[in-house]
Amino acid sequence: MNTSTFSIQPDAATAALVPGHVVLDEYVEARGPWSAVVEAGDVLTIVDLEGNQAVDCLLYADGDTAARYSAAATIAAQGSIFLTTGSVLRSDSGEPLMTVVADEVGVHDTIGGACSQESNTLRYGQHTHEQHACVENFLIEGSKWGLGKPDIVSNINWFMNVPVDPDGALGIVDGLSAPGKRVALRAEADTLVLVSNCPQINNPCNGFNPTPVRMIVTRPEASR
Amino acid sequence: MTDMTQTIESAQTAAGTATVGTAAAGTATTAGARAHARAQHGRTTDTMMYVPAAAAPECLTAGLPEAAAASLTWAESLAFGRYTHLELARGTRIRLTDTDGDACVHAVLFRAGASFERINVADTVKVPWQAYLGQGHPLLSDAGRLMATLVADSSGRHDALTGTTNLAGNQAKYGAGSAHSASPAGRELLTLGALKHGISQREVPPSISFFKGTTVDADGGIRFTGSAGSGSAVELLLHMDAVLVLANSAHPLDPRPGFTGTAVDIVAWQAPQDLEALAAGGLGFTPGPEHLLALQNTEHDFTARTSA
């Protein structure tokens, strides 16, 4: 990654959506994976640096990765398929893992899941089978934490827009994000955050052009 | 000993089983206990699996195609609050009937002998560009293949978005949620079914449900649409050998305070001719382009690993 690309970015304390002491500030390269444990009470800000970049995301309880993000439990509990400020991201057993505490976009996706080489062949044709895809990122990055294919389930897509029409038609359409837009997640428990900075180039989720994102973790000043 | 026999009989009666007939002379000896046990063979109850499937009562098999009668592989009436599971061959057609109108059947599919390949609900709605399950909807694996097709549907009330119920949720709503409780959560039941095939809880993916529906509003709000009423049926056609695990349990958005529901009737038969008929549009619907690509991927895989 060419770090000079980010030389004009504000410092992390300024870029964080929720004020606090900066404990992590990393860039995720275009098409790349990322992971970190966000400790209970800390806030992860995800910055969509260049706009319209889908950030595929899975969550696991750091102490017991069998407790993992459940799109279904999250949707059922909040009564909506969209994520925004106030959304509680729940595990399979209904326990809160993280909460969206601030959001500059308003709509994030819960139902579209991740791209894979295999599903790409159905959506765009066999010629896409050798392209990069999110499932590969999840597998590579997850393996560092002892996670395997059984642990990869329906995920969150930050900054991705998937409306459902009255007749049930759904699809990934142009995003509602823009350069610099942010979403902030507070960890309710120590949470392993697994990310694929989506490499998809065949649909509007990345504007057909994957770009980097920034991850900033802040700790409330009071708890330093 | 007499007391114990009576206890067993009471327990069986409470479980809905017919009362023990004339038991052999006591169960104080192995011979007596054996005779007592064997005297129970051949009993029936309202909800049970019929083995062999050909022994099923006519109420389960009514309306099946004529050819199905000779190739029945599964006939069961599954009680509300219980689960079932079976490994089924490619070309199997499965009919689920909400006979009394208050079933909710949560389902997961695993490829037989290779459980790392399993149903993917996100791909199942994203790839065909359709959030609501209905006739002609493909059920896709996480390997870009077609596990099953929903080939018939008279309900139209299904859900691929809110999954099944969980232990904590049922404890809060009904007071209990474990598999042996009076209000077992769907996830607990699906887990048990998977475990019996050597598949761990980690491998149990998000499920789909039949006979209790949801719709999505323009603002993302999800709305419970309940049941279509008694007699609704869906039929699945399997495109690969697969383990099907079914749990008949409450829908997560069911607004009723009580754990309430009715049995579901299940019949399956071999219909390999339908595999080709589907691609040709001969099953009452025209598969979409993504559906046909998934079918091609499945057939490619089948050909590659099957000797001539």
Coordinates of C-alpha atoms in Angstrom, one line a residue, chain A residues 17-181:
Chain A
L17 CA -16.2 9.6 15.2
V18 CA -16.3 9.2 18.9
P19 CA -13.8 11.2 21.0
G20 CA -11.3 9.2 23.1
H21 CA -7.7 8.1 23.5
V22 CA -6.5 6.5 20.2
V23 CA -5.4 2.9 20.8
L24 CA -5.3 1.7 17.2
D25 CA -5.1 3.5 13.8
E26 CA -4.6 1.3 10.7
Y27 CA -5.4 1.4 7.1
V28 CA -6.9 -1.6 5.2
E29 CA -5.6 -1.7 1.7
A30 CA -8.0 -2.0 -1.2
R31 CA -9.2 -5.7 -1.5
G32 CA -7.4 -6.6 1.7
P33 CA -8.4 -8.4 5.0
W34 CA -8.1 -7.0 8.5
S35 CA -8.8 -8.1 12.1
A36 CA -8.4 -6.9 15.6
V37 CA -9.9 -7.4 19.1
V38 CA -11.8 -4.4 20.2
E39 CA -12.0 -4.4 24.0
A40 CA -15.3 -3.9 25.8
G41 CA -16.1 -0.2 26.0
D42 CA -13.8 0.8 23.2
V43 CA -15.1 2.3 20.0
L44 CA -14.1 1.3 16.4
T45 CA -14.5 4.0 13.8
I46 CA -14.5 2.8 10.2
V47 CA -13.7 5.5 7.7
D48 CA -14.9 5.1 4.1
L49 CA -11.9 7.1 2.8
E50 CA -12.8 7.4 -0.9
G51 CA -16.5 6.7 -0.6
N52 CA -18.8 3.8 -1.7
Q53 CA -16.5 1.0 -0.3
A54 CA -18.3 -2.0 1.1
V55 CA -16.6 -3.3 4.3
D56 CA -17.7 -6.9 4.9
C57 CA -17.5 -7.6 8.6
L58 CA -18.0 -10.6 11.0
L59 CA -17.8 -10.4 14.8
Y60 CA -16.9 -13.1 17.4
A61 CA -16.8 -13.0 21.2
D62 CA -13.1 -12.9 21.9
G63 CA -13.3 -15.4 24.8
D64 CA -15.5 -17.9 22.9
T65 CA -15.5 -17.6 19.1
A66 CA -18.5 -20.0 19.0
A67 CA -20.5 -16.9 19.9
R68 CA -20.6 -15.2 16.6
Y69 CA -22.5 -12.4 14.8
S70 CA -26.0 -13.5 13.7
A71 CA -27.6 -11.4 11.0
A72 CA -30.9 -13.2 11.7
A73 CA -30.8 -12.5 15.5
T74 CA -29.8 -8.9 14.9
I75 CA -32.6 -8.3 12.3
A76 CA -35.3 -10.1 14.5
A77 CA -34.4 -8.2 17.6
Q78 CA -34.4 -4.7 16.1
G79 CA -37.2 -5.3 13.6
S80 CA -35.3 -4.0 10.6
I81 CA -32.8 -5.2 8.0
F82 CA -30.9 -2.0 8.0
L83 CA -28.2 -1.0 10.5
T84 CA -27.7 2.5 11.8
T85 CA -27.2 4.4 15.1
G86 CA -28.7 2.3 17.9
S87 CA -28.5 -1.0 16.1
V88 CA -27.2 -3.8 18.5
L89 CA -25.1 -6.4 16.7
R90 CA -26.1 -9.7 18.3
S91 CA -24.7 -13.2 18.5
D92 CA -26.4 -16.4 17.6
S93 CA -27.7 -16.7 21.1
G94 CA -29.0 -13.1 21.1
E95 CA -26.2 -11.5 23.2
P96 CA -25.0 -8.0 22.3
L97 CA -21.4 -8.0 20.8
M98 CA -21.3 -4.4 19.5
T99 CA -23.6 -1.4 19.2
V100 CA -23.6 1.2 16.4
V101 CA -23.1 4.5 18.4
A102 CA -22.7 6.9 15.5
D103 CA -23.3 6.8 11.8
E104 CA -22.9 9.3 9.0
V105 CA -24.6 7.2 6.4
G106 CA -27.9 5.9 7.8
V107 CA -28.1 2.5 6.1
H108 CA -25.8 -0.5 6.3
D109 CA -26.6 -4.0 5.0
T110 CA -27.4 -7.2 6.9
I111 CA -28.7 -9.5 4.2
G112 CA -26.4 -9.4 1.2
G113 CA -23.6 -11.5 2.7
A114 CA -20.1 -11.8 1.2
C115 CA -19.0 -12.2 -2.3
S116 CA -17.2 -15.5 -3.1
Q117 CA -15.5 -16.8 -6.1
E118 CA -18.2 -19.4 -6.4
S119 CA -21.2 -17.1 -6.0
N120 CA -19.6 -14.7 -8.5
T121 CA -19.8 -17.3 -11.1
L122 CA -23.6 -17.3 -10.7
R123 CA -24.0 -13.6 -10.6
Y124 CA -21.6 -12.5 -13.3
G125 CA -20.4 -15.6 -15.2
Q126 CA -17.7 -18.2 -15.0
H127 CA -15.0 -15.7 -16.1
T128 CA -15.1 -14.2 -12.6
H129 CA -14.0 -17.4 -10.8
E130 CA -10.4 -16.3 -10.4
Q131 CA -11.1 -12.8 -9.1
H132 CA -10.5 -11.8 -5.5
A133 CA -13.5 -12.2 -3.2
C134 CA -14.5 -11.6 0.4
V135 CA -14.7 -15.2 1.5
E136 CA -11.1 -15.7 0.7
N137 CA -10.2 -12.7 2.9
F138 CA -12.4 -14.0 5.7
L139 CA -10.7 -17.5 5.5
I140 CA -7.1 -16.1 5.4
E141 CA -7.6 -13.6 8.2
G142 CA -9.9 -15.8 10.3
S143 CA -7.3 -18.6 10.2
K144 CA -4.9 -16.4 12.2
W145 CA -7.4 -16.7 15.0
G146 CA -8.2 -20.4 14.7
L147 CA -11.4 -19.7 12.7
G148 CA -12.3 -21.9 9.8
K149 CA -14.9 -22.3 7.1
P150 CA -17.6 -23.3 9.6
D151 CA -17.2 -20.0 11.3
I152 CA -17.9 -17.9 8.2
V153 CA -21.6 -17.0 8.2
S154 CA -23.9 -14.2 6.9
N155 CA -22.0 -10.9 7.6
I156 CA -22.5 -7.2 7.9
N157 CA -21.7 -4.9 4.9
W158 CA -20.8 -1.5 6.2
F159 CA -21.5 1.3 3.6
M160 CA -23.4 -1.2 1.3
N161 CA -27.0 -0.5 0.2
V162 CA -29.3 -3.4 -0.4
P163 CA -33.0 -2.3 -0.6
V164 CA -35.9 -4.8 -0.8
D165 CA -38.7 -3.8 -3.2
P166 CA -42.4 -4.5 -2.4
D167 CA -42.3 -7.6 -4.6
G168 CA -39.3 -9.0 -2.8
A169 CA -36.8 -8.0 -5.5
L170 CA -33.5 -7.1 -3.8
G171 CA -30.1 -6.2 -5.0
I172 CA -26.9 -4.3 -4.3
V173 CA -27.4 -0.8 -5.7
D174 CA -25.4 2.4 -5.7
G175 CA -24.1 3.2 -2.2
L176 CA -25.3 6.1 0.0
S177 CA -21.8 6.8 1.4
A178 CA -19.3 9.4 0.3
P179 CA -15.6 10.1 0.8
G180 CA -14.8 10.4 4.5
K181 CA -18.2 9.1 5.8

